[in-house]
PDB file of C-alpha atoms in Angstrom:
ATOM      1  CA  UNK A   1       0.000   0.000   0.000  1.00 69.00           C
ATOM      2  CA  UNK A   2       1.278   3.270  -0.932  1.00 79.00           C
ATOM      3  CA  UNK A   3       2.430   5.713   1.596  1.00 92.00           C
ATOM      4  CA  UNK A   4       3.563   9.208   2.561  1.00 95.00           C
ATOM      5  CA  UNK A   5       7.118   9.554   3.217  1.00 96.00           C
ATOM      6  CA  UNK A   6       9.023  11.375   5.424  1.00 97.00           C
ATOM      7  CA  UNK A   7      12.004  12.433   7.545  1.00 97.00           C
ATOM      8  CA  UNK A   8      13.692  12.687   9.626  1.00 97.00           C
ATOM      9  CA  UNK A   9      11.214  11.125  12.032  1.00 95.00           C
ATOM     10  CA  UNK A  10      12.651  13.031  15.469  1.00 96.00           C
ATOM     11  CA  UNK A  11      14.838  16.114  15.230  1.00 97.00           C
ATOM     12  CA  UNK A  12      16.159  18.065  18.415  1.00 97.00           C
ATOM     13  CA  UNK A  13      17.836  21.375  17.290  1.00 97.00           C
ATOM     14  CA  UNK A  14      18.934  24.856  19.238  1.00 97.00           C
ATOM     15  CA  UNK A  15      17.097  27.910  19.369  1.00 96.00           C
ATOM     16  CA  UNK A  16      18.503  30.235  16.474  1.00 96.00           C
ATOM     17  CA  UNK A  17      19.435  26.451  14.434  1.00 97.00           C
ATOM     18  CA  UNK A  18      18.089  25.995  10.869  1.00 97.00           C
ATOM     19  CA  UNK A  19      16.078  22.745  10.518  1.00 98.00           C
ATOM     20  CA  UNK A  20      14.450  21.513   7.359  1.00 98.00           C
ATOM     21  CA  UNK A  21      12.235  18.227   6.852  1.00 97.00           C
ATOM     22  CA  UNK A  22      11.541  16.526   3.948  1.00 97.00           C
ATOM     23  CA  UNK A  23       8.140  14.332   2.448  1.00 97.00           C
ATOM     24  CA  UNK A  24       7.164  12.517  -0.204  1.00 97.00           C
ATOM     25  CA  UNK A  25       3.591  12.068  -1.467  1.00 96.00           C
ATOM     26  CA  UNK A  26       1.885   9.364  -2.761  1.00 94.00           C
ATOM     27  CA  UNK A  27       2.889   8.952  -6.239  1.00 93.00           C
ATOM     28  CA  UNK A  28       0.514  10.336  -8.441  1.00 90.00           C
ATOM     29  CA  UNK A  29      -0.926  13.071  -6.056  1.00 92.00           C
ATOM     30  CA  UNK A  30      -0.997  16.389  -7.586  1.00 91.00           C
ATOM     31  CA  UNK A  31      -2.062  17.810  -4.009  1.00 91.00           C
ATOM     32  CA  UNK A  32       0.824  17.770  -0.831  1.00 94.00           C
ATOM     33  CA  UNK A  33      -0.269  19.592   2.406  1.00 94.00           C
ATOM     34  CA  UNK A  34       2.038  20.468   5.130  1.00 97.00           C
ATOM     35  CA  UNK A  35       0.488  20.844   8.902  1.00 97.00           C
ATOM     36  CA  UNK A  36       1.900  21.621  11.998  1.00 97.00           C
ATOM     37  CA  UNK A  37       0.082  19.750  14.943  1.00 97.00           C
ATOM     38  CA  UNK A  38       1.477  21.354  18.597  1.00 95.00           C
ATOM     39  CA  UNK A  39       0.832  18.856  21.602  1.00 91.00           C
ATOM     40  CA  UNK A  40      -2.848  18.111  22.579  1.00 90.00           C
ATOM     41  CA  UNK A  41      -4.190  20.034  19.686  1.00 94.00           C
ATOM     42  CA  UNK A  42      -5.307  19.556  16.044  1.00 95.00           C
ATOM     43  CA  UNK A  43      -3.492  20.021  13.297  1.00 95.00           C
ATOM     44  CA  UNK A  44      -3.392  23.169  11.401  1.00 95.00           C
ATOM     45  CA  UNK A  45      -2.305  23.409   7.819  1.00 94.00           C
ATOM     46  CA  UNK A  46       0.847  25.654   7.064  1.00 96.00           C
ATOM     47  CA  UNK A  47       0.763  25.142   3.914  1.00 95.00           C
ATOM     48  CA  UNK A  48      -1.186  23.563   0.550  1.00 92.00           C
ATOM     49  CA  UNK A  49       0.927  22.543  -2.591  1.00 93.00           C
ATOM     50  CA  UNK A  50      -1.126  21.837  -5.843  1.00 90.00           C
ATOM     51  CA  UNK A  51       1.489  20.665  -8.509  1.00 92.00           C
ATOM     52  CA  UNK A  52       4.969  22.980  -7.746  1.00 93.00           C
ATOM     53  CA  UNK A  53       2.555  25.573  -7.078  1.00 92.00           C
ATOM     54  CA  UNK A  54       1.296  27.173  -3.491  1.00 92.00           C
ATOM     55  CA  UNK A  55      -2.270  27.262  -2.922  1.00 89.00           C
ATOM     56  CA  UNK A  56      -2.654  28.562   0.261  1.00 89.00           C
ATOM     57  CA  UNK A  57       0.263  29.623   2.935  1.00 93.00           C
ATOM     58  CA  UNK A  58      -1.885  32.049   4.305  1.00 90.00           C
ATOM     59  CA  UNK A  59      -0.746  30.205   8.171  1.00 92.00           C
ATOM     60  CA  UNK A  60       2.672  30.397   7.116  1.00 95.00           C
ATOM     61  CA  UNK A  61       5.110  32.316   9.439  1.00 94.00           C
ATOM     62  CA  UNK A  62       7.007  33.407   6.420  1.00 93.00           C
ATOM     63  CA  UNK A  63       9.855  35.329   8.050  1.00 95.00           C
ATOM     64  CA  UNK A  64      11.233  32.087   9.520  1.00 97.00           C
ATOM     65  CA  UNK A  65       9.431  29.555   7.563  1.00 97.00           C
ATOM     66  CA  UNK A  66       9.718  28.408   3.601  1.00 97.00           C
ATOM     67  CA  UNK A  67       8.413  25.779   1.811  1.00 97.00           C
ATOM     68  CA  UNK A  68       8.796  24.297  -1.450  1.00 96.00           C
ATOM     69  CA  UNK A  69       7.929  21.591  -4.359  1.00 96.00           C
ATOM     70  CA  UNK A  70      10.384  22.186  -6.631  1.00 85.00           C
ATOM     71  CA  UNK A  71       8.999  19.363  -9.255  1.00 87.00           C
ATOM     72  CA  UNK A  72       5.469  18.958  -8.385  1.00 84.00           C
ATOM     73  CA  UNK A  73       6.613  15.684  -6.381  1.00 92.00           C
ATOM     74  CA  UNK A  74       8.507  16.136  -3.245  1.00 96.00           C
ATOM     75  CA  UNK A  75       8.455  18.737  -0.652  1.00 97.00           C
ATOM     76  CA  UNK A  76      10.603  20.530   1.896  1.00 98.00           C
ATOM     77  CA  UNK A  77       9.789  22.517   4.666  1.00 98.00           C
ATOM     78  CA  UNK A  78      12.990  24.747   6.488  1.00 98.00           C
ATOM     79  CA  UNK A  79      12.528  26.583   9.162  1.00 98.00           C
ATOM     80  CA  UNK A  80      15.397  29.231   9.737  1.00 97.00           C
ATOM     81  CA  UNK A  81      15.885  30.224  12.878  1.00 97.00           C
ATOM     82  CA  UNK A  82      14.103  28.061  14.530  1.00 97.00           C
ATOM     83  CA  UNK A  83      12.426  28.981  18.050  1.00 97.00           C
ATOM     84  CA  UNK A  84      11.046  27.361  21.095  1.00 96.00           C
ATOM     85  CA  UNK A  85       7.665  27.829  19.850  1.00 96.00           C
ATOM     86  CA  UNK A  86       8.276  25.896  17.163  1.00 97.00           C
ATOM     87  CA  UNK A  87       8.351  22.764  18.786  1.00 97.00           C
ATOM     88  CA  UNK A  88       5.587  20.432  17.690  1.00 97.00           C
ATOM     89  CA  UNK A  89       5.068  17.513  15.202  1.00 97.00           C
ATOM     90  CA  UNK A  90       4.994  18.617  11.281  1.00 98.00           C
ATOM     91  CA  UNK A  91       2.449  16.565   9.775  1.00 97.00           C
ATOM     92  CA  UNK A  92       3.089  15.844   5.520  1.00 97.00           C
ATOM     93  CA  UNK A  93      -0.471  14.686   3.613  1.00 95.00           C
ATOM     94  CA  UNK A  94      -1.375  14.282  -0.057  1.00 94.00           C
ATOM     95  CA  UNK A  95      -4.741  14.017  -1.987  1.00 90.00           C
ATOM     96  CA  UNK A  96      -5.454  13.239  -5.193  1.00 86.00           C
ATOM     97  CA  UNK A  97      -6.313  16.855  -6.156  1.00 74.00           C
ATOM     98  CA  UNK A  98      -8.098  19.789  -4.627  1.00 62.00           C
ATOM     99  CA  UNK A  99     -11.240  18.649  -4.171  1.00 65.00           C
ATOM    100  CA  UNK A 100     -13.143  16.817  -0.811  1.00 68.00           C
ATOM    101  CA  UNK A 101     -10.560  13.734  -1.267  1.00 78.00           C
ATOM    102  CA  UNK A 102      -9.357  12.291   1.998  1.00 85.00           C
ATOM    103  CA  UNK A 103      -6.196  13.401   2.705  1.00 89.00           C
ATOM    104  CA  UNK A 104      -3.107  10.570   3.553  1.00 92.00           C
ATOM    105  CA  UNK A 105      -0.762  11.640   5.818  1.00 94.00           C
ATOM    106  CA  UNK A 106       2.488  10.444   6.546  1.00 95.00           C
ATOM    107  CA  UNK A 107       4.292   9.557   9.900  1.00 94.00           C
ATOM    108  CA  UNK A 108       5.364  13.007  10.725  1.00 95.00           C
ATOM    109  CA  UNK A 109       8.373  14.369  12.145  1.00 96.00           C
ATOM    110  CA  UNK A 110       8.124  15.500  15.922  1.00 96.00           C
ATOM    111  CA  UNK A 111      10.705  18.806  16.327  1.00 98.00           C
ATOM    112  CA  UNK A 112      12.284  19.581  20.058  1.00 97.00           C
ATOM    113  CA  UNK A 113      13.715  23.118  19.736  1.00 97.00           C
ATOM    114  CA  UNK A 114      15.775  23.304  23.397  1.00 97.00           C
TER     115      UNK A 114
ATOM    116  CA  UNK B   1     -15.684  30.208   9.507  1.00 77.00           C
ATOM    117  CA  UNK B   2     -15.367  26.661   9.946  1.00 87.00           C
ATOM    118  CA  UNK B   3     -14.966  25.158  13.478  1.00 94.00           C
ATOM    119  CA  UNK B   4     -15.353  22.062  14.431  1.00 97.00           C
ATOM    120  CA  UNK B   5     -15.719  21.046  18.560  1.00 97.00           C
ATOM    121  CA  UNK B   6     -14.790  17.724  20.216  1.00 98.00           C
ATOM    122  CA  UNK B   7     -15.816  18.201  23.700  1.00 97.00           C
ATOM    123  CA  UNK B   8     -14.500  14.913  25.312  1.00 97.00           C
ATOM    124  CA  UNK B   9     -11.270  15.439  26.123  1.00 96.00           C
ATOM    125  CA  UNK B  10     -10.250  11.784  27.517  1.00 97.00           C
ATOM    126  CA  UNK B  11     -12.391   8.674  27.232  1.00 98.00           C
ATOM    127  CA  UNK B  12     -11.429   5.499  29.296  1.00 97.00           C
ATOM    128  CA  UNK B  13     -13.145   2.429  28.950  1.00 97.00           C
ATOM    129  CA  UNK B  14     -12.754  -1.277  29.511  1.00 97.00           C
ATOM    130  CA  UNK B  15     -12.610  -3.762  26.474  1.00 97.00           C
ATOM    131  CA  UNK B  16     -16.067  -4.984  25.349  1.00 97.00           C
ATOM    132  CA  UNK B  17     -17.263  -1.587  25.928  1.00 97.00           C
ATOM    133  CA  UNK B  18     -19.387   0.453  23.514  1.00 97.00           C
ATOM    134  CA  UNK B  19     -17.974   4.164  23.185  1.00 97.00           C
ATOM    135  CA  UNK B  20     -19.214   6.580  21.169  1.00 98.00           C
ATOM    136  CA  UNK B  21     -17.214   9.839  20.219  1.00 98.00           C
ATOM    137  CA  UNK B  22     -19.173  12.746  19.603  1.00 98.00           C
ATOM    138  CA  UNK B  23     -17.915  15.709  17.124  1.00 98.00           C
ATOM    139  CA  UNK B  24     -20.067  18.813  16.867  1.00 98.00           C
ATOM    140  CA  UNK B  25     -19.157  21.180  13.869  1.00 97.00           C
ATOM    141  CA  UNK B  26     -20.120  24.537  12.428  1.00 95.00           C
ATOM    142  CA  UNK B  27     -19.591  25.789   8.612  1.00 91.00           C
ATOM    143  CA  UNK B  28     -21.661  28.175   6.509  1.00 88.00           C
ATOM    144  CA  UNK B  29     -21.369  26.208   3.723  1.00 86.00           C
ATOM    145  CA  UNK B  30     -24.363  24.468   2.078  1.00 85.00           C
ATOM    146  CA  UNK B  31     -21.831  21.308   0.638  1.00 86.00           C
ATOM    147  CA  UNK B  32     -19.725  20.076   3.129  1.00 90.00           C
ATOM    148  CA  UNK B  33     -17.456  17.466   4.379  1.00 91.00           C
ATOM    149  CA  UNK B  34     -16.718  15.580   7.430  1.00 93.00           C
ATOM    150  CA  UNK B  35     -13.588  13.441   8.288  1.00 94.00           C
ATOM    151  CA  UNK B  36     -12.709  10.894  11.117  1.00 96.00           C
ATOM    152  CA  UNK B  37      -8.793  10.332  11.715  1.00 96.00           C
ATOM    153  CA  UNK B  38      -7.301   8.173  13.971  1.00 97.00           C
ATOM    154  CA  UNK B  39      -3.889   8.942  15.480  1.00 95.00           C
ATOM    155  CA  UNK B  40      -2.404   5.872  17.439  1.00 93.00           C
ATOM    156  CA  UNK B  41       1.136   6.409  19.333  1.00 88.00           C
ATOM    157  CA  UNK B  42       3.022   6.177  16.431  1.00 86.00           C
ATOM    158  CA  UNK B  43       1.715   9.869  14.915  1.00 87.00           C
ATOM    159  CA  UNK B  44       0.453   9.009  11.939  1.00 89.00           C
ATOM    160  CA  UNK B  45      -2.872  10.211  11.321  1.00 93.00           C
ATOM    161  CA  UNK B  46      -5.207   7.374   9.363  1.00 93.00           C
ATOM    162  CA  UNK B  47      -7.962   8.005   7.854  1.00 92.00           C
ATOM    163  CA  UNK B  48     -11.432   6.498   8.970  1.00 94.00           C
ATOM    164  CA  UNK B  49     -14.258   8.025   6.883  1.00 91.00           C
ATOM    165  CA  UNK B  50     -15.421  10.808   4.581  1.00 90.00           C
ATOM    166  CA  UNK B  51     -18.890  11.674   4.957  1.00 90.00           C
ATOM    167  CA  UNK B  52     -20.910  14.259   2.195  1.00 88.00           C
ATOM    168  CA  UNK B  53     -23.205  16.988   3.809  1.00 89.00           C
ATOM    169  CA  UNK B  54     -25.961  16.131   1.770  1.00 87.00           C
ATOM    170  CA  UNK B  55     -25.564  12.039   2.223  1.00 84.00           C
ATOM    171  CA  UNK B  56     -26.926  12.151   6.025  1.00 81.00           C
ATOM    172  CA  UNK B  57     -27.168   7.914   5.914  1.00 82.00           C
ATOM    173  CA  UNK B  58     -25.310   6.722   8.485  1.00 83.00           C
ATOM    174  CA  UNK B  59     -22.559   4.348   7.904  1.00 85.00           C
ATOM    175  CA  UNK B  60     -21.056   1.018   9.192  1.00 86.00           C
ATOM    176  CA  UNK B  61     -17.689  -0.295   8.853  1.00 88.00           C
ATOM    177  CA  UNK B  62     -16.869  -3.664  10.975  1.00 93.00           C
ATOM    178  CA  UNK B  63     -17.154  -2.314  14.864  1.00 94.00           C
ATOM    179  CA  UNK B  64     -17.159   1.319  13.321  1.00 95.00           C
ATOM    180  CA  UNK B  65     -20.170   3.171  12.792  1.00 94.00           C
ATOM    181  CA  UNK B  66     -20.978   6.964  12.361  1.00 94.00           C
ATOM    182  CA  UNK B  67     -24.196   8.834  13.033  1.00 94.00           C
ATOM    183  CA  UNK B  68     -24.175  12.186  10.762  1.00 94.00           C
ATOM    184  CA  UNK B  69     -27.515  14.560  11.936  1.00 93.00           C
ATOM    185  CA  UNK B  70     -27.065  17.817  10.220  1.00 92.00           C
ATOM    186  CA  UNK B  71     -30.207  19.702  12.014  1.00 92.00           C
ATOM    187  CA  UNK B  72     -27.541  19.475  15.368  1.00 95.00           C
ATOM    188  CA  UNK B  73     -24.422  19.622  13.208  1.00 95.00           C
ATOM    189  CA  UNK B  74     -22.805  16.585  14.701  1.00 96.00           C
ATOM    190  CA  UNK B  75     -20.934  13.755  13.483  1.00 96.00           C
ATOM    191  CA  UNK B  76     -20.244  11.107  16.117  1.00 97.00           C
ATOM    192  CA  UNK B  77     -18.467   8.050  15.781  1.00 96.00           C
ATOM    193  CA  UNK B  78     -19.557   5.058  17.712  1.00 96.00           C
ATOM    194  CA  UNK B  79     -17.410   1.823  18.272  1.00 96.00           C
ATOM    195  CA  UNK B  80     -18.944  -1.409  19.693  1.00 96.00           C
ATOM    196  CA  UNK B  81     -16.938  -3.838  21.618  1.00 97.00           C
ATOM    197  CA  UNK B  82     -13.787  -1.971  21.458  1.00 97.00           C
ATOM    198  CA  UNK B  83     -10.517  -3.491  21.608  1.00 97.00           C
ATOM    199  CA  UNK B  84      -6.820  -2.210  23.046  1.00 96.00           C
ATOM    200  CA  UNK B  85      -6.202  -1.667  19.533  1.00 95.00           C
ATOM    201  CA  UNK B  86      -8.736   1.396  19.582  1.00 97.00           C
ATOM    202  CA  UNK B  87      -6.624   3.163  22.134  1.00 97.00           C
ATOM    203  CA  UNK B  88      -5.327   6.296  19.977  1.00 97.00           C
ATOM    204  CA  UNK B  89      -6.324   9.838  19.819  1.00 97.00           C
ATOM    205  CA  UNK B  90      -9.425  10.361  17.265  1.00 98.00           C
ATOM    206  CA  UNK B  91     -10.020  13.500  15.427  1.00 98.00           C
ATOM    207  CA  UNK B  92     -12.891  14.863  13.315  1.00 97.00           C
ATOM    208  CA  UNK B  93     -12.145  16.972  10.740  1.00 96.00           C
ATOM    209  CA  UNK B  94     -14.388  19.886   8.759  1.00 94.00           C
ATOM    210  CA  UNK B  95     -13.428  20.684   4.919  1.00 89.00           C
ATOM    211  CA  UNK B  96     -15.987  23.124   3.203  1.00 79.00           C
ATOM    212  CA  UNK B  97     -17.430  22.258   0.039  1.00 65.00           C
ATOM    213  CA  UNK B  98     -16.515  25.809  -1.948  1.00 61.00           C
ATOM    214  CA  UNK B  99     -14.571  24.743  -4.863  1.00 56.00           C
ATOM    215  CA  UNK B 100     -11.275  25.606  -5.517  1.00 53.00           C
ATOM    216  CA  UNK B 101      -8.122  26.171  -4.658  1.00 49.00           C
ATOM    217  CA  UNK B 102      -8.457  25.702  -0.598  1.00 59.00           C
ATOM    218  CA  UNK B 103      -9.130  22.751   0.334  1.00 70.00           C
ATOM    219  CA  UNK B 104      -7.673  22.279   3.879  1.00 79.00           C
ATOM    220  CA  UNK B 105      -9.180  20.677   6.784  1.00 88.00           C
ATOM    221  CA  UNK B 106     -10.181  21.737   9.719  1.00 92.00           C
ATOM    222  CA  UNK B 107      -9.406  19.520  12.918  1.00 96.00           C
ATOM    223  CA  UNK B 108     -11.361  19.531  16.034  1.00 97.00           C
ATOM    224  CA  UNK B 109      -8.588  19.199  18.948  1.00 96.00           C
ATOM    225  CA  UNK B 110      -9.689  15.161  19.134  1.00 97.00           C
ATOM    226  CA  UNK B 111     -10.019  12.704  21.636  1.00 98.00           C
ATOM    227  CA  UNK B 112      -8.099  10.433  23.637  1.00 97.00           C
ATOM    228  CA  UNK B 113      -9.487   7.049  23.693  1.00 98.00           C
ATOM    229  CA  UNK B 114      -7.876   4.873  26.226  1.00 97.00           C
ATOM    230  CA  UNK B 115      -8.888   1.235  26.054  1.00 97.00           C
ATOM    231  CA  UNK B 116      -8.125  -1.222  29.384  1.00 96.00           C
ATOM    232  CA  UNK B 117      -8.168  -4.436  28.945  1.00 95.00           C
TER     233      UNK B 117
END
C-alpha cells in the first residue's frame, strides 16, 4: 500500500538552528499539504501545494518559515531560525487533487527546539 | 468560519465496551465534508471516513459506525466492543465544500481514547 514519506522522524535542534524536513507524497498526487500539529491540539495546515505551485500559505510564518515543491513531487519545509515555539510535530499529507478527497498523511516528524 | 468542537477530552473504557465519540461542527457552507482520523502512538494520522453533507445515511464499517444529523451539526463516531487496539487519539475533521483552490481541513482538537483491557 502506498504511503507518505518522510524524515527525519525526530529532530532536536537549538534555538537560532536551521532545521528543514523533507516528504514525499503518494505517487501520483498532484495535491501535498504540510500541517503543523502542537501537543494536545489539532493540526493546522501551514501550507497547501497543488502541482509545484502554493495554494494557500496564508498560516505560514514566512519570516522564519519556507516551503517548497520544486517538481510537483517532493516537498521541503525549512525553518530558519528556529524557536522554542516551534516545537511540535509537522504533519506531511497528499490528496489526489483539490477537491473533498481524503487526505493521507504520513508519519510526521516530531521537532524539540531546546 | 469553519470550526469544528470535540468536547470529550479523555475517554477510558474497559474492552467490550461500547464508546461513542461525539464531534459537533459549524460551517456556513451548504456542501460540506466531514472526516474521522485516527492517530495511534506512532503519529500518523489514518484516515477512517469521509462523509458528504448532503448524504446524512449513516454508515457502518466492521465495529465502526458513524451517526451524521445535520439539524444538530454533529458527526459522532460510535465503536462497539472496542478493543486495546482502539486506544489512539481520534479526530474529526471539517473541509468546506466551496470549490477551488483551498481545500484544507479543519481539525477539532480530538479525543483520547484509552482502552483497558
Amino acid at each position: 500500500e502506498a504511503e507518505v514519506a518522510q524524515s527525519p522522524r525526530y529532530k532536536i535542534t537549538e534555538k537560532s538552528q536551521a532545521v528543514a524536513f523533507w516528504c514525499d507524497p503518494i505517487s501520483g498526487h498532484a495535491t501535498l499539504y504540510w500541517y503543523r500539529q502542537i501537543l494536545g491540539q489539532g493540526p493546522e495546515l501551514l501550507v497547501q501545494f497543488q502541482d509545484e505551485s502554493v495554494v494557500d500559505d496564508s498560516q505560514l510564518p514566512k519570516d522564519r518559515f519556507s516551503a517548497e515543491r520544486l517538481k510537483g513531487v517532493d516537498s521541503t519545509l525549512k525553518i530558519q531560525p528556529a524557536e522554542l515555539g516551534d516545537s511540535a510535530m509537522y504533519l506531511c499529507a497528499s490528496s489526489t487533487g483539490q477537491g473533498p478527497y481524503e487526505q493521507y498523511f504520513g508519519p510526521g516528524t516530531r521537532l524539540t527546539v531546546t | 468560519a469553519q470550526k469544528v468542537t470535540q468536547a470529550q477530552t479523555e475517554i477510558s473504557v474497559v474492552e467490550k465496551e461500547d464508546v461513542t465519540l461525539d464531534c459537533v461542527y459549524e460551517t456556513r457552507d451548504t456542501t460540506y465534508y466531514l472526516f474521522w482520523y485516527k492517530q495511534p502512538p506512532s503519529g500518523e494520522l489514518v484516515f477512517l471516513i469521509r462523509r458528504n453533507s448532503f448524504d446524512e445515511q449513516n454508515e457502518i464499517s466492521g465495529r465502526y459506525s458513524w451517526n451524521f444529523q445535520k439539524s444538530t451539526s454533529s458527526f459522532n463516531f460510535t465503536i462497539t466492543a472496542s478493543q486495546v487496539v482502539d486506544s489512539a487519539v481520534y479526530f474529526c475533521a471539517l473541509r468546506g465544500g466551496i470549490t477551488g483552490a483551498n481545500s484544507k481541513l479543519t481539525f477539532g482538537k480530538g479525543i483520547t481514547l484509552s482502552v483497558r483491557p
